[in-house]
XYZ file of C-alpha atoms in Angstrom:
482
model
C -41.432 -81.367 77.491
C -44.492 -79.199 76.569
C -47.618 -80.019 74.391
C -49.074 -77.034 72.768
C -52.758 -77.579 72.107
C -54.539 -75.665 69.322
C -58.255 -76.241 68.347
C -57.490 -75.080 64.815
C -56.300 -77.483 61.987
C -53.544 -75.006 60.849
C -51.076 -72.670 62.411
C -52.706 -69.330 61.299
C -54.033 -65.963 62.848
C -57.814 -66.168 63.177
C -58.879 -62.684 63.812
C -57.486 -59.188 63.536
C -54.939 -57.464 61.223
C -51.738 -56.318 62.757
C -50.263 -56.063 66.198
C -48.195 -53.258 67.728
C -45.595 -54.674 69.747
C -44.016 -52.728 72.782
C -43.557 -55.078 75.775
C -43.995 -57.964 73.410
C -40.995 -56.755 71.478
C -38.818 -56.594 74.642
C -40.046 -60.362 75.051
C -39.052 -61.325 71.530
C -35.620 -59.632 72.142
C -35.260 -61.646 75.307
C -35.871 -64.919 73.427
C -32.856 -64.108 71.023
C -35.746 -63.717 68.153
C -34.636 -60.177 67.184
C -32.769 -61.179 63.876
C -35.880 -63.366 62.941
C -38.532 -60.859 63.534
C -36.919 -57.885 62.262
C -37.594 -58.459 58.542
C -41.604 -58.454 59.449
C -41.554 -55.409 61.735
C -42.532 -51.829 60.652
C -41.280 -49.480 63.560
C -43.906 -46.832 64.490
C -42.579 -43.627 63.723
C -45.615 -41.171 64.411
C -49.223 -40.936 65.825
C -51.303 -38.254 64.204
C -54.981 -37.427 65.251
C -57.556 -35.343 63.551
C -61.075 -34.418 64.400
C -63.870 -34.575 62.098
C -66.626 -33.023 64.294
C -67.386 -29.389 64.317
C -68.186 -27.403 67.336
C -71.995 -28.124 66.837
C -71.207 -31.859 66.997
C -72.046 -32.512 63.313
C -69.656 -34.226 61.051
C -67.811 -31.964 58.721
C -67.540 -32.732 54.844
C -64.654 -34.710 53.877
C -61.238 -32.937 53.731
C -62.184 -30.297 56.217
C -60.483 -31.323 59.335
C -61.887 -29.056 62.309
C -59.019 -29.971 64.514
C -55.654 -31.338 64.080
C -54.786 -32.722 67.522
C -51.106 -32.862 66.760
C -48.421 -35.686 65.934
C -46.610 -37.514 68.394
C -43.080 -38.636 67.256
C -42.009 -42.191 68.373
C -38.377 -42.686 69.380
C -36.398 -45.102 67.288
C -34.904 -46.985 70.380
C -36.696 -49.062 72.978
C -36.824 -47.651 76.443
C -37.619 -50.873 78.238
C -35.832 -54.238 78.067
C -36.196 -57.657 79.742
C -33.179 -59.840 80.818
C -32.548 -62.561 77.958
C -34.222 -65.821 78.590
C -33.799 -67.806 75.464
C -33.576 -71.356 73.990
C -30.958 -72.510 71.523
C -33.049 -72.759 68.311
C -30.111 -72.812 65.946
C -28.690 -76.304 66.693
C -28.922 -78.648 63.852
C -31.014 -81.055 65.740
C -33.739 -78.248 66.220
C -33.576 -77.461 62.510
C -34.179 -80.880 61.519
C -36.886 -81.468 63.962
C -38.880 -78.441 62.839
C -38.329 -79.444 59.248
C -40.161 -82.502 59.898
C -43.287 -80.361 60.791
C -42.744 -78.382 57.451
C -43.043 -75.243 59.685
C -39.272 -73.991 59.663
C -38.092 -71.516 57.128
C -34.419 -71.372 56.776
C -33.216 -67.613 56.683
C -29.571 -68.491 56.280
C -28.646 -68.400 60.006
C -25.714 -70.498 61.132
C -25.981 -73.318 63.577
C -24.777 -72.340 66.984
C -21.397 -73.337 68.137
C -20.591 -74.934 71.359
C -19.545 -71.571 72.964
C -23.170 -70.239 71.997
C -25.139 -72.923 73.964
C -27.388 -71.802 76.533
C -27.451 -73.164 80.061
C -30.618 -73.803 81.617
C -31.887 -71.973 84.426
C -35.534 -71.934 85.734
C -36.536 -74.474 82.763
C -35.689 -72.049 80.011
C -32.265 -70.853 78.879
C -30.440 -67.571 79.652
C -27.741 -65.936 77.665
C -26.592 -62.518 76.618
C -27.859 -61.378 73.122
C -24.985 -61.279 70.465
C -24.910 -58.184 68.402
C -25.772 -59.893 65.226
C -29.152 -60.828 66.601
C -30.531 -57.398 66.714
C -31.844 -55.026 64.031
C -33.026 -51.536 63.521
C -36.882 -52.714 63.544
C -36.604 -54.893 66.621
C -34.781 -52.351 68.600
C -37.624 -49.981 68.085
C -39.819 -48.521 70.806
C -42.929 -49.855 69.210
C -43.260 -51.870 65.924
C -46.246 -53.302 63.971
C -46.217 -56.821 62.662
C -49.140 -58.748 60.989
C -50.724 -61.488 62.963
C -49.927 -64.136 60.432
C -46.193 -63.164 60.378
C -45.982 -63.351 64.301
C -47.950 -66.508 64.378
C -45.700 -67.925 61.883
C -42.486 -66.901 63.463
C -43.381 -68.293 66.994
C -44.379 -71.492 65.608
C -41.238 -72.226 63.275
C -39.116 -71.280 66.241
C -40.505 -73.592 68.738
C -37.833 -75.345 70.962
C -37.300 -79.239 70.343
C -38.965 -80.091 73.549
C -42.433 -78.774 72.234
C -44.960 -80.923 70.523
C -47.654 -79.264 68.519
C -51.163 -80.763 68.581
C -53.296 -79.227 66.048
C -57.117 -79.622 65.444
C -57.431 -80.682 69.042
C -60.522 -79.412 70.960
C -60.153 -79.498 74.852
C -63.478 -80.464 76.604
C -62.256 -80.856 80.136
C -59.437 -79.691 82.436
C -58.515 -81.558 85.678
C -56.443 -79.400 87.885
C -56.007 -81.887 90.507
C -54.979 -85.063 88.799
C -53.172 -87.831 90.855
C -53.931 -86.388 94.112
C -52.894 -82.550 93.105
C -49.364 -83.616 91.937
C -50.249 -83.032 88.200
C -53.044 -81.508 85.975
C -54.568 -82.937 82.908
C -56.659 -82.001 79.767
C -59.207 -84.273 78.021
C -59.627 -84.065 73.956
C -62.891 -84.294 72.376
C -61.684 -87.711 70.904
C -61.021 -88.953 74.455
C -57.234 -88.383 74.563
C -55.810 -87.431 77.998
C -52.607 -85.444 78.241
C -51.076 -85.200 81.739
C -48.362 -82.760 82.891
C -46.970 -80.793 85.913
C -48.997 -77.547 84.916
C -51.870 -76.594 82.520
C -51.449 -73.109 81.200
C -54.639 -71.743 79.830
C -53.710 -69.200 77.064
C -57.070 -70.038 75.245
C -58.425 -66.808 74.939
C -61.688 -64.889 76.058
C -63.721 -68.315 75.610
C -61.196 -70.164 77.800
C -62.228 -73.589 79.018
C -59.280 -73.490 81.213
C -60.932 -70.309 82.960
C -64.133 -72.175 83.445
C -62.147 -74.677 85.587
C -60.245 -72.000 87.539
C -63.272 -69.971 88.337
C -65.657 -72.950 89.171
C -67.680 -73.640 92.095
C -67.207 -77.419 92.311
C -64.552 -79.983 92.396
C -65.166 -81.079 88.775
C -64.861 -77.591 87.270
C -68.412 -77.479 85.884
C -70.142 -74.579 87.374
C -69.113 -70.903 86.700
C -69.052 -68.246 89.332
C -69.227 -65.519 86.495
C -69.714 -65.022 82.918
C -66.415 -64.878 81.167
C -66.872 -61.696 78.902
C -68.993 -58.547 78.509
C -69.882 -56.664 75.246
C -68.244 -52.835 75.476
C -70.734 -51.299 73.458
C -68.348 -50.854 70.634
C -67.964 -52.768 67.282
C -65.079 -52.760 64.934
C -63.798 -53.575 61.444
C -60.112 -54.532 61.126
C -58.657 -54.470 57.669
C -55.222 -55.377 55.967
C -54.715 -54.585 52.391
C -51.494 -55.540 50.429
C -49.883 -52.499 49.225
C -49.104 -53.575 45.849
C -52.682 -54.538 45.048
C -54.119 -51.486 46.481
C -51.874 -49.096 44.507
C -52.606 -50.997 41.215
C -56.260 -50.684 41.983
C -55.784 -46.944 42.500
C -53.942 -46.480 39.233
C -56.416 -48.430 37.152
C -59.407 -46.652 38.609
C -61.230 -44.633 35.699
C -61.894 -42.001 38.449
C -59.002 -40.477 40.066
C -59.180 -39.660 43.737
C -56.430 -36.887 44.517
C -57.570 -36.448 48.247
C -57.146 -40.052 48.831
C -53.744 -40.247 46.968
C -52.527 -37.013 48.816
C -53.467 -38.622 52.180
C -51.220 -41.798 51.313
C -48.309 -39.746 50.184
C -48.624 -37.803 53.390
C -48.346 -40.814 55.521
C -44.778 -42.240 55.853
C -43.881 -45.868 56.483
C -44.336 -46.535 60.121
C -47.055 -43.315 60.359
C -50.485 -43.866 61.877
C -53.434 -41.216 61.097
C -56.443 -41.393 63.470
C -59.693 -39.683 62.277
C -62.085 -38.989 65.044
C -65.780 -38.455 64.333
C -69.005 -38.587 66.269
C -68.939 -41.850 68.217
C -66.471 -43.418 65.635
C -62.995 -43.395 64.696
C -61.143 -44.640 61.873
C -57.221 -45.257 61.510
C -54.804 -46.166 58.637
C -51.346 -47.370 59.434
C -48.582 -47.439 56.764
C -46.801 -50.965 57.228
C -43.862 -52.125 54.939
C -45.953 -54.294 52.594
C -49.564 -53.478 53.667
C -51.840 -50.751 54.808
C -53.857 -51.506 57.896
C -57.229 -49.807 58.672
C -59.488 -49.940 61.449
C -63.081 -48.537 62.002
C -64.709 -48.662 65.472
C -68.209 -47.338 66.210
C -70.380 -47.263 69.287
C -73.227 -49.863 68.798
C -75.635 -50.976 71.152
C -75.682 -54.670 70.123
C -72.895 -56.706 69.057
C -72.725 -57.880 65.502
C -74.282 -61.243 64.960
C -72.592 -64.220 63.439
C -74.593 -63.409 60.350
C -73.046 -59.908 60.362
C -69.416 -60.920 59.071
C -67.629 -59.443 56.156
C -68.715 -61.855 53.676
C -72.185 -60.472 53.906
C -72.614 -57.696 51.092
C -75.242 -55.744 53.180
C -72.609 -55.589 56.004
C -69.951 -53.989 53.563
C -72.531 -51.412 52.359
C -73.669 -50.626 55.903
C -70.018 -49.991 56.914
C -69.318 -48.115 53.965
C -72.326 -45.809 54.607
C -71.307 -45.154 57.908
C -67.789 -44.142 57.111
C -69.299 -41.972 54.571
C -71.726 -40.364 56.927
C -69.126 -39.617 59.406
C -67.073 -37.591 56.919
C -64.315 -40.032 56.836
C -61.748 -39.650 54.177
C -62.625 -41.487 50.710
C -59.240 -43.512 51.462
C -61.243 -45.659 53.862
C -63.935 -46.566 51.242
C -61.072 -47.327 48.785
C -59.328 -49.626 51.329
C -62.788 -51.406 52.053
C -63.252 -52.104 48.325
C -59.686 -53.390 47.895
C -59.654 -55.804 51.011
C -61.737 -58.843 49.658
C -59.259 -59.157 46.835
C -56.019 -58.029 48.188
C -56.222 -58.505 51.844
C -58.583 -59.502 54.820
C -61.356 -57.795 56.787
C -62.991 -58.829 59.954
C -66.282 -57.317 61.478
C -66.841 -57.974 65.235
C -67.826 -56.709 68.568
C -65.416 -55.819 71.237
C -65.456 -57.583 74.344
C -63.602 -57.656 77.541
C -63.374 -60.279 80.140
C -65.409 -60.135 83.416
C -63.114 -59.504 86.494
C -61.767 -62.601 88.267
C -63.429 -63.304 91.331
C -60.987 -66.073 92.077
C -57.182 -66.499 91.762
C -55.527 -66.942 88.361
C -54.847 -70.383 89.168
C -56.503 -73.578 90.728
C -54.298 -76.526 91.759
C -52.062 -77.080 88.790
C -54.055 -74.915 86.087
C -53.133 -71.139 85.630
C -54.588 -68.616 83.367
C -52.590 -66.450 80.906
C -53.445 -63.472 78.709
C -56.973 -63.000 77.356
C -58.198 -66.078 79.345
C -57.424 -63.885 82.509
C -57.883 -60.318 81.450
C -59.125 -59.674 77.881
C -59.144 -56.045 77.249
C -60.119 -53.647 74.454
C -57.614 -52.626 71.694
C -57.389 -48.870 72.494
C -53.988 -49.221 74.099
C -52.842 -51.821 71.909
C -51.898 -53.957 74.817
C -53.904 -57.340 74.344
C -51.138 -59.407 72.583
C -48.280 -57.385 74.701
C -49.832 -58.236 77.914
C -50.120 -61.935 77.016
C -46.676 -62.050 76.227
C -45.446 -60.317 79.422
C -47.759 -62.733 81.283
C -45.836 -65.610 79.545
C -42.364 -64.155 80.465
C -43.356 -63.570 84.036
C -44.887 -67.106 84.456
C -41.855 -68.613 82.787
C -39.661 -66.382 85.335
C -41.332 -67.421 88.353
C -41.776 -71.189 87.928
C -39.288 -73.592 89.391
C -36.593 -74.986 87.107
C -37.464 -77.988 84.853
C -34.022 -79.110 85.027
C -33.188 -81.394 88.195
C -29.520 -80.609 87.706
C -30.131 -77.209 88.584
C -33.160 -77.479 90.947
C -33.777 -80.434 93.191
C -37.098 -81.021 95.202
C -36.943 -83.562 97.971
C -40.522 -85.107 96.780
C -43.682 -84.321 94.977
C -45.140 -82.496 97.963
C -42.083 -80.240 97.901
C -42.256 -79.536 94.126
C -46.113 -78.728 94.634
C -45.308 -76.384 97.200
C -42.735 -74.512 95.078
C -45.297 -74.417 92.023
C -48.082 -72.995 94.211
C -45.701 -70.141 95.394
C -44.418 -69.383 91.944
C -48.082 -69.360 90.579
C -48.860 -66.963 93.429
C -45.870 -64.787 92.781
C -46.928 -64.476 88.919
C -50.178 -63.414 89.768
C -49.052 -60.830 92.126
C -46.685 -59.421 89.679
C -49.134 -59.189 86.955
C -52.901 -58.922 87.946
C -53.016 -55.434 89.138
C -51.188 -54.014 86.370
C -53.301 -56.020 83.976
C -56.381 -54.799 85.856
C -55.443 -51.198 85.242
C -54.542 -52.019 81.557
C -58.259 -52.815 81.122
C -59.555 -49.905 82.759
C -57.253 -47.313 80.982
C -57.813 -48.891 77.709
C -61.558 -48.837 78.212
C -61.562 -45.205 79.368
C -59.152 -44.205 76.548
C -61.367 -45.672 74.056
C -64.378 -44.045 75.421
C -62.796 -40.638 75.283
C -61.421 -41.216 71.508
C -64.905 -42.404 70.399
C -66.506 -39.097 71.503
C -69.981 -40.345 71.756
C -71.553 -37.409 73.497
C -70.761 -33.598 73.181
C -69.068 -33.610 76.638
C -66.875 -36.527 75.415
C -65.800 -34.709 72.360
C -65.058 -31.779 74.521
C -62.723 -33.751 76.634
C -61.332 -35.645 73.566
C -60.419 -32.428 72.127
C -58.416 -31.206 75.265
C -56.857 -34.858 76.047
C -55.821 -35.754 72.557
C -54.089 -32.286 71.902
C -52.238 -32.397 75.192
C -51.257 -36.264 74.775
C -49.934 -35.693 71.133
C -48.174 -32.291 71.436
C -46.719 -32.062 74.872
C -43.006 -32.513 74.258
C -43.817 -33.754 70.709
C -45.794 -36.723 72.303
C -43.600 -37.219 75.434
C -46.865 -38.161 77.417
C -47.923 -40.570 74.632
C -44.537 -42.307 74.771
C -44.700 -42.368 78.749
C -48.307 -44.004 78.426
C -46.852 -46.873 76.191
C -43.762 -47.348 78.514
C -46.120 -47.462 81.589
C -48.324 -50.031 79.753
C -45.381 -52.219 78.823
C -43.792 -52.348 82.390
C -43.175 -55.871 84.040
C -42.961 -55.870 87.864
C -41.289 -59.306 88.415
């Protein structure tokens, strides 16, 4: 059995707007969730880049785009797949169990027949995907999904052997319980949960990482700080389409430029505007408009500088206008509080691990091990690929498929599995962090030299073979070396 412990009182996304799935989409397909995720996906069809900075480095007036870097076209079919590893979530028992937790949304899928039952291998189930489980969106090379939809989908398709612990704050992790044959976590109310393995998927503030990277046996002394500020702050926004379009229609002053920009952006299209030390992006999803604004900033936003503060809203609006960004972004910012959500935060990445990703029976996964900047869109994807790799390498949980002579034998196999997992993932995850940091620095164009490099780099990336290099970059980022 698995205990999924979350500190939040409800199943919902906490930060961000939407996620671009590449390798993560391959993981979802391998789990047999293609049919379930398909209605919520918006396949990415194009990436268009434009510069708002003239030769002298000054921002041009709105609407006068000095440079159009080009437009990369995204293929309709994925170019990477993972072997199927899936659990049977369509059994009537699983449905009834999930209904008891009021998290399951019946979409009309039939219960699996006996011939569709999966046999357990490596503690998870494997089967070939049936044709009716795939859809046009889930087969895309890259697709966008809102964080709320992805969170809800993953939670309502939890297998029967997973118990969900909400509103639970972990205060201590013990990686060597019972002589090293198990691990445990202690909650703030004193409850202690013990198991064969503790997986720290608890983000950049990970308490599990404090234990893994600790100097003493109790896991209380950190060898390094866990994160560092990148010098960039961001605004993520998500606006419901019908709310925004109604607001634009009811506006007393028509903005033809903003309306024309929206009309030129197809569903699945992304347009990025790059200024002087700042970039702004708008993406047309099925039901939402997503927008992002990044700027170089020496100090990260404080807790008081959240989006509910009117002074922050005014400051971001003035910065967007000063950069010469299209007025569409100002309209989106105004619409977000009523018809969407906005978050304002600094961008951080995790400090390099000076120790292994695991210690005893505790192991790190995703942002807790290698939090990265969002410029390659790989944060969630790398976490999902981590999870796939860890599950692939772990010894089977089913004793009929895999028998250990004693606890020492099992412990030996688990330690080997954790080592293989880290070997398979750590180098690539570190490279993703480095490339994402570099890619973001180039796109921001802080100095004149940076902007010169950006012009050459983006034109090559987006126009060579109609985006062939861009697609190859995404394919490289999504590779999984098992």
